[in-house]
Coordinates of C-alpha atoms and ligand atoms in Angstrom, one line a residue:
M13 CA 174.0 117.4 224.8
K14 CA 171.3 118.7 227.0
T15 CA 172.1 120.9 229.9
P16 CA 172.0 119.0 233.1
K17 CA 170.8 119.9 236.6
P18 CA 173.9 120.5 238.7
H19 CA 173.6 118.9 242.1
S20 CA 173.4 122.1 244.0
T21 CA 170.5 123.4 242.0
V22 CA 168.3 120.4 242.5
F23 CA 166.0 122.7 244.3
V24 CA 164.8 124.7 241.4
R25 CA 161.3 123.7 242.0
G26 CA 159.3 125.6 244.6
I27 CA 161.0 129.0 244.4
A28 CA 158.0 131.3 244.8
A29 CA 157.3 134.6 243.2
L30 CA 158.6 137.4 245.4
C31 CA 156.0 139.9 244.1
A32 CA 153.1 137.5 244.6
L33 CA 154.0 137.3 248.2
G34 CA 154.6 141.0 248.6
V35 CA 158.0 140.3 250.1
L36 CA 159.8 143.0 248.2
A37 CA 156.8 145.2 247.6
T38 CA 158.2 147.9 249.7
A39 CA 161.3 149.6 248.3
P40 CA 164.4 148.8 250.3
A41 CA 165.3 152.5 250.5
A42 CA 162.0 153.2 252.2
L43 CA 162.6 150.4 254.6
A44 CA 166.0 151.8 255.6
A45 CA 164.6 155.3 255.9
A46 CA 161.9 153.9 258.3
G47 CA 164.8 152.9 260.5
G48 CA 163.2 149.4 261.0
V49 CA 166.4 147.3 260.8
R50 CA 167.3 145.7 264.1
A51 CA 170.5 143.7 264.5
D52 CA 168.8 141.2 266.9
A53 CA 166.1 140.5 264.3
S54 CA 168.6 139.1 261.9
V55 CA 170.3 137.1 264.6
E56 CA 166.9 135.7 265.6
F57 CA 166.1 134.7 262.0
K58 CA 169.4 132.9 261.7
R59 CA 168.8 131.1 264.9
Q60 CA 165.3 130.0 263.9
F61 CA 166.3 129.0 260.4
G62 CA 169.7 127.6 261.2
A63 CA 171.2 124.2 261.6
A64 CA 168.4 122.7 263.7
F65 CA 165.8 123.8 261.1
F66 CA 167.8 122.3 258.3
D67 CA 168.4 119.1 260.1
Q68 CA 164.6 118.6 260.3
Y69 CA 164.2 119.8 256.8
W70 CA 166.7 117.2 255.4
H71 CA 165.1 114.4 257.4
L72 CA 161.9 115.2 255.6
H73 CA 163.7 115.5 252.2
A74 CA 166.2 112.7 252.6
D75 CA 166.5 112.0 248.9
T76 CA 167.5 115.5 248.0
A77 CA 169.7 115.8 251.1
I78 CA 172.2 113.4 249.6
S79 CA 172.5 115.3 246.4
V80 CA 173.5 118.4 248.4
G81 CA 176.1 116.5 250.3
Y82 CA 174.1 116.1 253.6
Y83 CA 175.1 112.5 254.2
K84 CA 173.8 112.4 257.8
V85 CA 170.5 111.1 256.4
A86 CA 172.1 108.5 254.1
R87 CA 170.3 105.7 255.9
V88 CA 166.9 107.3 255.6
L89 CA 164.6 106.3 252.8
M90 CA 161.3 108.0 253.2
I91 CA 158.2 106.0 252.3
P92 CA 156.2 108.3 250.1
D93 CA 152.8 107.7 251.5
D94 CA 149.9 110.0 252.8
K95 CA 151.5 110.0 256.2
A96 CA 154.8 111.2 255.0
R97 CA 153.2 113.9 252.9
A98 CA 151.1 115.1 255.8
A99 CA 154.2 115.3 258.0
K100 CA 156.0 117.3 255.4
L101 CA 153.1 119.6 254.9
R102 CA 152.8 120.2 258.7
F103 CA 156.5 121.0 258.9
L104 CA 156.3 123.4 255.9
R105 CA 153.2 125.2 257.2
T106 CA 154.6 125.6 260.7
S107 CA 157.9 126.9 259.3
L108 CA 156.2 129.3 256.9
A109 CA 154.0 130.7 259.7
K110 CA 157.1 131.1 261.9
L111 CA 158.9 132.8 259.1
Q112 CA 156.1 135.2 258.3
K113 CA 156.1 136.4 261.9
I114 CA 159.4 138.0 261.2
T115 CA 158.9 141.4 259.6
P116 CA 161.2 141.8 256.5
A117 CA 161.8 145.5 257.4
T118 CA 163.6 144.6 260.6
L119 CA 166.2 142.5 258.8
D120 CA 169.5 143.5 257.3
P121 CA 169.5 143.3 253.5
E122 CA 171.4 140.0 253.3
T123 CA 169.0 138.3 255.8
R124 CA 166.0 139.9 254.2
T125 CA 166.7 138.2 250.9
D126 CA 167.4 134.9 252.7
R127 CA 163.9 135.3 254.2
A128 CA 162.4 136.0 250.8
V129 CA 164.1 133.0 249.2
L130 CA 163.1 130.7 252.0
E131 CA 159.5 132.0 252.1
N132 CA 159.3 131.2 248.3
Q133 CA 160.7 127.8 248.8
L134 CA 158.3 126.8 251.6
A135 CA 155.2 128.3 249.9
G136 CA 156.2 126.7 246.7
E137 CA 156.6 123.2 248.2
I138 CA 153.2 123.6 249.8
W139 CA 151.7 124.5 246.5
Y140 CA 153.3 121.5 244.8
L141 CA 151.8 119.2 247.4
T142 CA 148.3 120.7 247.6
D143 CA 147.7 122.1 244.1
F144 CA 150.1 120.8 241.5
R145 CA 149.9 117.3 243.0
D146 CA 152.5 115.7 240.6
W147 CA 153.0 113.1 243.3
Q148 CA 149.7 111.8 242.1
W149 CA 150.0 111.9 238.3
D150 CA 153.7 111.6 237.7
P151 CA 154.8 108.0 238.5
S152 CA 158.4 108.8 237.5
L153 CA 158.8 110.8 240.7
Y154 CA 159.1 107.3 242.4
N155 CA 162.6 106.1 241.7
V156 CA 165.2 105.2 244.3
A157 CA 168.2 105.2 241.9
E158 CA 169.9 108.6 242.3
P159 CA 170.6 108.6 246.1
F160 CA 171.9 105.0 246.0
A161 CA 174.1 105.8 243.0
L162 CA 175.5 108.8 244.8
L163 CA 176.2 106.9 248.0
L164 CA 178.0 104.2 246.0
N165 CA 180.0 106.6 243.8
T166 CA 180.9 109.5 246.1
D167 CA 183.8 109.2 248.4
Y168 CA 182.2 110.9 251.4
A169 CA 183.4 108.0 253.6
P170 CA 185.3 104.7 253.3
L171 CA 183.6 102.0 251.2
E172 CA 182.5 99.9 254.1
V173 CA 180.7 102.9 255.8
R174 CA 179.0 103.6 252.6
L175 CA 177.9 100.0 252.0
R176 CA 176.5 99.9 255.6
D177 CA 174.5 103.1 254.8
V178 CA 173.3 101.4 251.6
L179 CA 172.4 98.3 253.6
E180 CA 170.2 100.3 256.0
R181 CA 168.7 102.4 253.3
L182 CA 167.7 99.3 251.3
S183 CA 165.4 98.0 253.9
N184 CA 162.6 100.4 253.0
V185 CA 162.7 99.9 249.2
P186 CA 159.8 97.4 249.1
A187 CA 157.6 99.7 251.2
Y188 CA 158.7 102.6 249.1
Y189 CA 157.4 101.1 245.9
A190 CA 154.2 99.9 247.6
A191 CA 153.5 103.5 248.7
A192 CA 154.3 104.6 245.1
K193 CA 151.6 102.3 243.7
S194 CA 149.0 103.6 246.2
S195 CA 149.9 107.3 245.6
V196 CA 149.6 107.2 241.8
K197 CA 146.1 108.0 240.5
N198 CA 145.2 108.9 236.9
P199 CA 148.7 109.5 235.7
T200 CA 149.7 110.9 232.3
R201 CA 150.7 108.3 229.8
E202 CA 154.0 110.2 229.0
H203 CA 155.1 110.1 232.7
T204 CA 154.0 106.5 233.0
Q205 CA 156.2 105.5 230.1
L206 CA 159.1 107.6 231.5
A207 CA 158.8 105.8 234.8
I208 CA 158.9 102.4 233.2
E209 CA 162.0 103.4 231.3
Q210 CA 163.8 105.1 234.2
N211 CA 163.1 102.4 236.7
S212 CA 164.4 99.8 234.3
G213 CA 167.6 101.8 234.4
T214 CA 167.4 101.7 238.2
L215 CA 167.8 97.9 238.2
E216 CA 171.3 98.5 236.9
V217 CA 172.3 100.4 240.0
F218 CA 171.7 97.1 241.9
G219 CA 173.6 95.1 239.3
P220 CA 177.1 93.5 238.9
E221 CA 179.0 96.7 239.7
L222 CA 177.6 96.8 243.2
E223 CA 178.3 93.1 243.6
Q224 CA 181.9 93.8 242.7
Q225 CA 182.1 96.6 245.3
I226 CA 180.7 94.3 247.9
A227 CA 183.1 91.6 247.0
G228 CA 186.1 94.0 247.2
S229 CA 185.0 95.3 250.7
T230 CA 185.9 94.1 254.2
L231 CA 182.2 93.6 255.2
T232 CA 181.5 90.7 257.5
P233 CA 180.0 87.6 255.9
R234 CA 176.8 88.3 257.8
E235 CA 176.6 91.9 256.4
R236 CA 177.3 90.6 253.0
A237 CA 174.5 88.0 253.2
L238 CA 172.1 90.6 254.5
L239 CA 173.1 93.0 251.7
T240 CA 172.6 90.4 249.0
Q241 CA 169.2 89.5 250.4
R242 CA 168.1 93.2 250.5
I243 CA 169.4 93.9 247.0
A244 CA 167.3 91.0 245.8
A245 CA 164.2 92.3 247.6
A246 CA 164.8 95.8 246.1
R247 CA 165.1 94.4 242.6
T248 CA 161.9 92.4 243.0
A249 CA 160.1 95.6 244.2
I250 CA 161.4 97.6 241.3
A251 CA 160.5 94.9 238.8
D252 CA 157.0 94.7 240.3
Y253 CA 156.5 98.5 240.0
I254 CA 157.6 98.3 236.4
S255 CA 155.0 95.6 235.6
W256 CA 152.3 97.5 237.5
L257 CA 153.2 100.6 235.4
K258 CA 153.0 98.6 232.2
A259 CA 149.5 97.4 233.1
Q260 CA 148.6 101.1 233.9
D261 CA 150.0 102.1 230.5
Q262 CA 147.9 99.4 228.8
A263 CA 144.8 100.8 230.5
L264 CA 145.6 104.4 229.7
A265 CA 146.0 103.5 226.0
S266 CA 142.2 103.6 225.7
G267 CA 142.4 107.4 225.8
T268 CA 141.3 108.3 229.3
A269 CA 144.7 109.4 230.5
R270 CA 145.3 112.8 232.1
S271 CA 146.8 115.3 229.5
F272 CA 150.5 116.2 230.0
R273 CA 149.5 119.8 229.2
I274 CA 149.2 121.4 232.6
G275 CA 147.0 124.3 231.5
R276 CA 146.9 128.0 232.3
D277 CA 145.6 127.6 235.9
L278 CA 148.6 125.6 236.9
Y279 CA 151.1 127.2 234.5
E280 CA 151.1 130.8 235.8
P281 CA 151.5 129.9 239.5
K282 CA 154.2 127.3 238.7
F283 CA 156.0 130.0 236.6
A284 CA 155.7 132.4 239.5
F285 CA 157.1 129.9 242.0
D286 CA 159.8 128.4 239.9
I287 CA 161.1 131.4 237.9
A288 CA 160.4 134.1 240.5
S289 CA 161.0 136.9 238.1
G290 CA 158.1 139.1 239.3
S291 CA 156.7 138.9 235.8
T292 CA 154.1 136.6 234.2
A293 CA 154.6 133.7 231.9
E294 CA 152.4 135.4 229.3
A295 CA 154.7 138.5 229.3
L296 CA 157.8 136.4 228.9
Y297 CA 156.1 134.5 226.0
E298 CA 155.4 137.8 224.2
R299 CA 158.9 139.0 224.8
A300 CA 160.3 135.7 223.4
R301 CA 158.2 136.1 220.3
Q302 CA 159.7 139.5 219.6
E303 CA 163.2 138.2 220.3
K304 CA 162.8 135.4 217.8
E305 CA 162.0 137.9 215.1
R306 CA 165.0 140.1 216.1
L307 CA 167.3 137.0 215.9
L308 CA 166.0 135.9 212.5
T309 CA 166.4 139.4 211.1
R310 CA 170.0 139.4 212.2
M311 CA 170.6 135.9 210.9
D312 CA 169.1 137.0 207.6
L313 CA 171.7 139.8 207.3
L314 CA 174.6 137.6 208.4
S315 CA 173.6 135.0 205.9
D316 CA 173.6 137.5 203.0
E317 CA 177.1 138.4 204.0
L318 CA 178.3 134.8 204.2
W319 CA 176.5 133.3 201.3
P320 CA 179.0 134.0 198.5
K321 CA 181.9 132.6 200.7
Y322 CA 180.1 129.2 201.1
F323 CA 178.2 129.1 197.9
P324 CA 180.1 131.1 195.3
N325 CA 178.2 129.5 192.4
A326 CA 174.7 129.0 193.8
P327 CA 172.0 131.6 193.8
R328 CA 170.8 132.8 197.2
P329 CA 167.3 131.4 198.1
N330 CA 164.6 134.1 198.3
D331 CA 163.1 132.7 201.4
R332 CA 165.2 133.8 204.4
L333 CA 164.6 130.6 206.4
D334 CA 165.7 128.4 203.5
K335 CA 168.8 130.6 203.0
I336 CA 169.8 130.6 206.7
G337 CA 169.1 126.9 207.0
T338 CA 171.1 126.0 203.9
L339 CA 174.1 128.0 205.1
I340 CA 174.0 126.6 208.6
G341 CA 173.9 123.1 207.1
K342 CA 176.9 123.8 205.0
M343 CA 178.9 125.4 207.8
S344 CA 178.1 122.5 210.1
E345 CA 180.3 120.3 208.0
Q346 CA 183.2 121.9 209.8
H347 CA 183.5 119.7 212.9
I348 CA 185.9 117.6 214.9
A349 CA 186.5 113.9 214.3
R350 CA 184.3 111.5 216.3
G351 CA 187.2 110.3 218.6
D352 CA 188.3 113.9 219.4
L353 CA 185.5 115.1 221.6
F354 CA 187.3 114.6 224.9
K355 CA 190.6 116.0 223.6
E356 CA 188.9 119.1 222.2
V357 CA 186.9 119.9 225.4
S358 CA 190.2 119.4 227.4
R359 CA 191.9 121.9 225.1
T360 CA 189.1 124.5 225.1
I361 CA 188.7 124.9 228.9
P362 CA 192.2 126.3 229.6
E363 CA 191.9 128.4 226.5
L364 CA 188.7 129.9 227.8
E365 CA 190.2 130.4 231.3
Q366 CA 193.1 132.3 229.8
W367 CA 190.8 134.5 227.7
I368 CA 188.7 135.4 230.7
T369 CA 191.7 136.3 232.8
D370 CA 193.4 138.3 229.9
H371 CA 190.2 140.2 229.2
N372 CA 189.3 141.0 232.8
L373 CA 186.0 139.3 232.7
V374 CA 185.8 137.6 236.1
T375 CA 188.2 136.3 238.6
L376 CA 188.7 132.5 238.5
D377 CA 189.5 130.5 241.6
P378 CA 192.8 128.5 241.0
E379 CA 192.0 126.6 244.2
K380 CA 189.0 124.9 242.6
P381 CA 190.3 123.3 239.4
L382 CA 187.7 121.8 237.1
Q383 CA 188.4 118.1 236.4
I384 CA 187.4 116.8 233.0
R385 CA 186.5 113.2 233.0
I386 CA 184.6 110.6 230.9
T387 CA 181.0 110.5 232.2
P388 CA 180.6 107.7 234.8
K389 CA 178.7 104.7 233.3
Y390 CA 175.6 105.1 235.5
K391 CA 175.1 108.6 234.2
Q392 CA 175.8 108.0 230.5
G393 CA 172.9 108.5 228.2
I394 CA 171.7 111.5 230.3
A395 CA 173.8 114.2 228.6
G396 CA 176.8 114.5 226.3
A397 CA 178.4 117.1 228.5
S398 CA 177.5 118.1 232.0
I399 CA 178.8 119.6 235.2
D400 CA 178.8 117.6 238.4
A401 CA 179.3 119.9 241.3
P402 CA 179.3 119.3 245.0
G403 CA 176.6 120.8 247.1
P404 CA 177.2 123.5 249.7
Y405 CA 177.5 120.9 252.5
D406 CA 180.4 119.3 250.6
A407 CA 182.0 122.3 249.0
N408 CA 185.5 120.8 249.1
A409 CA 184.5 117.9 246.9
R410 CA 185.7 118.0 243.3
T411 CA 183.7 119.5 240.5
Y412 CA 183.7 117.4 237.3
F413 CA 183.1 118.3 233.8
N414 CA 181.6 115.1 232.3
V415 CA 182.1 114.3 228.7
T416 CA 180.2 111.3 227.2
P417 CA 182.2 109.9 224.3
L418 CA 180.2 109.3 221.1
D419 CA 181.5 105.6 221.1
D420 CA 178.1 104.0 221.6
L421 CA 176.3 105.9 219.0
S422 CA 175.5 104.8 215.4
A423 CA 177.6 106.5 212.7
E424 CA 174.6 108.5 211.7
R425 CA 173.7 109.7 215.2
A426 CA 177.4 110.5 216.0
E427 CA 177.6 112.6 212.8
S428 CA 174.4 114.4 213.7
S429 CA 175.9 115.3 217.1
L430 CA 179.2 116.4 215.6
R431 CA 177.5 118.6 213.1
E432 CA 175.4 120.2 215.9
Y433 CA 178.5 120.8 218.0
N434 CA 180.5 122.1 215.1
R435 CA 183.6 124.2 215.3
W436 CA 181.6 127.3 216.3
M437 CA 179.1 125.6 218.6
L438 CA 181.3 123.3 220.7
P439 CA 183.1 126.3 222.3
I440 CA 179.7 127.8 223.2
L441 CA 178.7 124.5 224.8
V442 CA 181.8 124.6 227.0
I443 CA 181.3 128.2 227.8
H444 CA 177.7 127.4 229.0
E445 CA 178.6 124.3 231.0
A446 CA 182.0 125.3 232.4
V447 CA 183.7 128.7 232.1
P448 CA 182.3 131.2 232.7
G449 CA 179.0 129.3 232.8
H450 CA 177.7 126.8 235.3
Y451 CA 181.1 125.8 236.8
V452 CA 182.2 129.3 237.6
Q453 CA 178.8 130.3 238.9
L454 CA 178.7 127.3 241.2
V455 CA 182.1 128.0 242.6
Y456 CA 180.9 131.5 243.5
S457 CA 177.6 130.2 244.8
N458 CA 179.2 127.8 247.1
K459 CA 181.4 130.6 248.5
S460 CA 178.4 132.8 249.2
P461 CA 177.8 133.1 252.9
S462 CA 174.2 132.3 252.4
L463 CA 173.4 128.6 252.8
I464 CA 169.7 129.3 252.0
K465 CA 170.5 131.0 248.7
S466 CA 173.0 128.3 247.8
L467 CA 170.6 125.5 248.6
F468 CA 167.4 126.9 247.1
G469 CA 169.0 128.1 244.0
N470 CA 166.9 129.8 241.5
G471 CA 166.9 127.8 238.2
A472 CA 166.4 130.9 236.0
M473 CA 169.4 132.6 237.6
V474 CA 171.6 129.6 237.2
E475 CA 170.6 128.9 233.5
G476 CA 170.3 132.6 232.8
W477 CA 173.9 133.2 233.9
A478 CA 175.2 130.4 231.7
V479 CA 173.3 131.7 228.7
Y480 CA 174.4 135.3 229.5
G481 CA 178.0 134.0 229.6
E482 CA 177.8 132.8 226.0
R483 CA 176.9 136.2 224.6
M484 CA 179.3 138.0 227.0
M485 CA 182.2 135.9 225.8
L486 CA 181.4 136.5 222.2
E487 CA 181.0 140.2 222.8
S488 CA 184.5 140.3 224.4
G489 CA 185.8 139.0 221.0
Y490 CA 186.2 135.3 221.8
G491 CA 185.7 133.3 218.6
G492 CA 187.0 136.2 216.6
D493 CA 183.9 138.3 216.3
T494 CA 183.2 136.8 212.9
A495 CA 179.9 136.6 211.0
E496 CA 180.1 132.8 211.2
Q497 CA 180.5 132.8 215.0
W498 CA 177.5 135.2 215.4
L499 CA 175.3 133.3 213.0
M500 CA 175.9 130.0 214.9
Y501 CA 175.5 131.8 218.2
S502 CA 172.2 133.1 217.0
K503 CA 171.1 129.6 216.1
W504 CA 172.1 128.5 219.6
N505 CA 170.4 131.4 221.3
L506 CA 167.3 130.9 219.2
R507 CA 166.9 127.6 220.9
S508 CA 166.3 129.1 224.4
V509 CA 164.0 131.6 222.8
C510 CA 162.0 129.0 221.1
N511 CA 162.0 126.8 224.2
T512 CA 160.1 129.6 225.9
I513 CA 157.6 130.1 223.1
L514 CA 157.0 126.3 222.8
D515 CA 156.6 125.6 226.5
Y516 CA 153.9 128.2 226.9
S517 CA 152.3 127.4 223.6
I518 CA 152.0 123.7 224.3
H519 CA 151.0 123.8 228.0
V520 CA 148.8 126.9 227.9
L521 CA 147.7 127.5 224.3
G522 CA 147.3 123.9 223.2
M523 CA 149.7 123.9 220.3
S524 CA 149.7 120.7 218.3
E525 CA 152.7 118.4 218.1
A526 CA 152.9 119.0 214.3
D527 CA 153.0 122.8 214.7
A528 CA 155.6 122.5 217.5
K529 CA 157.9 120.3 215.4
K530 CA 157.5 122.6 212.4
L531 CA 158.5 125.6 214.4
L532 CA 161.7 123.8 215.7
T533 CA 162.7 122.5 212.3
R534 CA 161.8 125.5 210.1
E535 CA 162.4 128.5 212.4
A536 CA 165.0 127.2 214.8
F537 CA 167.0 125.0 212.4
Q538 CA 167.0 122.0 214.6
S539 CA 167.8 118.5 213.4
E540 CA 165.1 115.8 213.3
E541 CA 166.6 114.0 216.3
E542 CA 166.8 117.2 218.4
V543 CA 163.2 117.9 217.5
R544 CA 162.1 114.5 218.6
E545 CA 163.9 114.8 221.9
K546 CA 162.7 118.3 222.5
W547 CA 159.1 117.3 221.9
R548 CA 159.5 114.6 224.5
R549 CA 161.0 117.0 227.0
L550 CA 158.1 119.4 226.4
T551 CA 155.6 116.7 227.3
L552 CA 157.5 115.7 230.4
T553 CA 158.4 119.0 231.9
S554 CA 156.7 122.4 232.2
V555 CA 158.1 125.9 232.9
Q556 CA 161.7 124.6 233.3
L557 CA 162.4 125.2 229.6
T558 CA 161.6 128.9 230.0
S559 CA 164.2 129.4 232.7
Y560 CA 167.0 129.9 230.2
F561 CA 165.5 132.8 228.4
A562 CA 163.8 134.2 231.5
G563 CA 167.1 134.4 233.4
Y564 CA 169.2 135.5 230.4
S565 CA 166.9 138.3 229.4
A566 CA 166.7 139.6 233.0
I567 CA 170.5 139.6 233.5
Y568 CA 171.2 141.2 230.1
D569 CA 168.6 143.9 230.7
F570 CA 170.0 144.6 234.2
R571 CA 173.5 144.9 232.9
E572 CA 172.5 147.3 230.0
R573 CA 170.5 149.4 232.5
L574 CA 173.5 149.7 234.8
K575 CA 175.8 150.4 231.9
K576 CA 173.6 153.4 231.0
E577 CA 173.3 154.6 234.5
E578 CA 177.1 154.3 235.2
A579 CA 178.0 155.7 231.8
G580 CA 181.8 155.9 231.6
H581 CA 182.7 154.1 234.8
F582 CA 180.8 150.8 234.4
D583 CA 183.2 148.0 235.3
L584 CA 182.2 144.7 233.6
K585 CA 184.4 142.5 235.9
L586 CA 183.1 144.1 239.0
F587 CA 179.6 143.7 237.8
H588 CA 180.1 140.0 237.2
E589 CA 181.7 139.3 240.5
K590 CA 179.2 141.3 242.5
F591 CA 176.3 139.6 240.6
L592 CA 177.7 136.1 241.4
S593 CA 178.4 136.9 245.0
Y594 CA 174.8 136.5 246.3
G595 CA 174.5 132.8 245.7
S596 CA 171.9 131.5 243.2
A597 CA 169.2 134.0 244.2
P598 CA 166.6 135.1 241.8
V599 CA 167.9 137.8 239.4
R600 CA 165.3 140.1 240.9
V601 CA 166.6 139.7 244.4
I602 CA 170.2 140.2 243.2
E603 CA 169.2 143.3 241.3
D604 CA 167.6 144.7 244.5
M605 CA 170.8 143.9 246.5
M606 CA 173.0 145.6 244.0
T607 CA 171.0 148.7 243.5
G608 CA 170.0 149.8 246.9
G609 CA 169.0 146.9 249.2
G610 CA 172.5 145.6 249.4
S611 CA 174.4 148.8 250.1
Ligands
ZN215 ZN1 172.6 125.0 231.6
ZN216 ZN1 180.6 115.4 209.0

């Protein structure tokens, strides 16, 4: 049950570091004192970076447009060749230059942070194209599945309209994969294999289910014939890309492949763009190492307390890791039955909502009920539980909490999942994904008046909020404030902490696979299967796995600082609602808004 990327946070990549660009280098108070704010400047910014700008932006980012609900470009499938990249780069550079002519000090605080977020986004995208160049070494970036699946499965228009959009969009698929083949140079073996696997899944999007949809529609015979013809051509192009990749993979097997480790020179700027915390990756890594020790110390004490209850007749192991691991193993036996996952999640959500309301933690919007459903087939296998939220352009669409039943798993794998999401862990998962985690944050984010901050959401803020929510709920007494609940929580939290340590160690410090797996098994108490999956994710992504701890630690520190400063009159509910009201902006920007810049 990995955490998914909600639709409206697809844009986590390319959020630049504010400090690196000097955007917030001048204290907001000083700006206000200088009397530089001009009402017409903010109006001018909104005019220049309003609807017309975004229309152009989405035409150059047509794939992601559909995932944020911008269906106007449903028929556009960009051919990812040098020409398209050059056009995108030109647009990004021109826009960035235009934006940088607007002096931040002249803008009101809300617009000033919009400017900062957009500047990060544009500069980040330029950096990805010119320096990171994953379009060259990551063949899995070329995959047409998701937008097609969204068009076919989202009710943004009647079926016939959607099928006609699909019909138009399909015409570029062969050219798309031809461009993919000429773009890819010296790829990593890991991403090549991922591309083979994922594009094989893509074939299913153009399978029997689509044929049924066509059969059940009122398209004309001519349209049907054309659609059938284009689907066949698309399938041929995808199959051809897969066999081309297989040949690449064969050639790479000889040991000349590019390493999946991105190295320090790319890691620090990527961290600065994606996380936008104003701090370095190295500093976060050091902090995570300290946090791991703090958590293990606490788990050691909790285990001493719990040991006699679970093992009345067995001596306590001397080694603290053995002791904690054995105890967690024993406690994990307390889990729901295989067939009860959907029922249990459905029961937990209203319970959490009631708790949040009763304990004055954050106001929930009764107008936006969360719908729990079985994960649609085309998404199964991605995650055991996930949130599917509409993007800001389609904020009235439903939000779904997807639960993938364990039906298709072997008995052994189902048991392993159930033990992981045992009676103490499953509620934490629901807190993270739904209330008050991703779902609540997204409802607030889509209500935020800033389209820019809703669209170019900061991944560390989004994940950080969900991780913060877990601890906050337990602090409020949810789960009974028991030693068991805190021990399991610590194991869960240790995962984000170790993700940060490992991501940096592997990509920058060259940590070996054996050492990484040892750390996960021994010091983070992960099952073999989880360790295998985590290693794979570490080889396929970089920086993203640090976003959880980066955001969580920043939010937690900020809250604790405010608590101290507002001693006696700190209001937790008010803090949460204010924090969520700025859209998915970097924590650093929100902090600035809440403590000076915003007032
Ligand atoms: Zn998450
Ligand atoms: Zn069991």
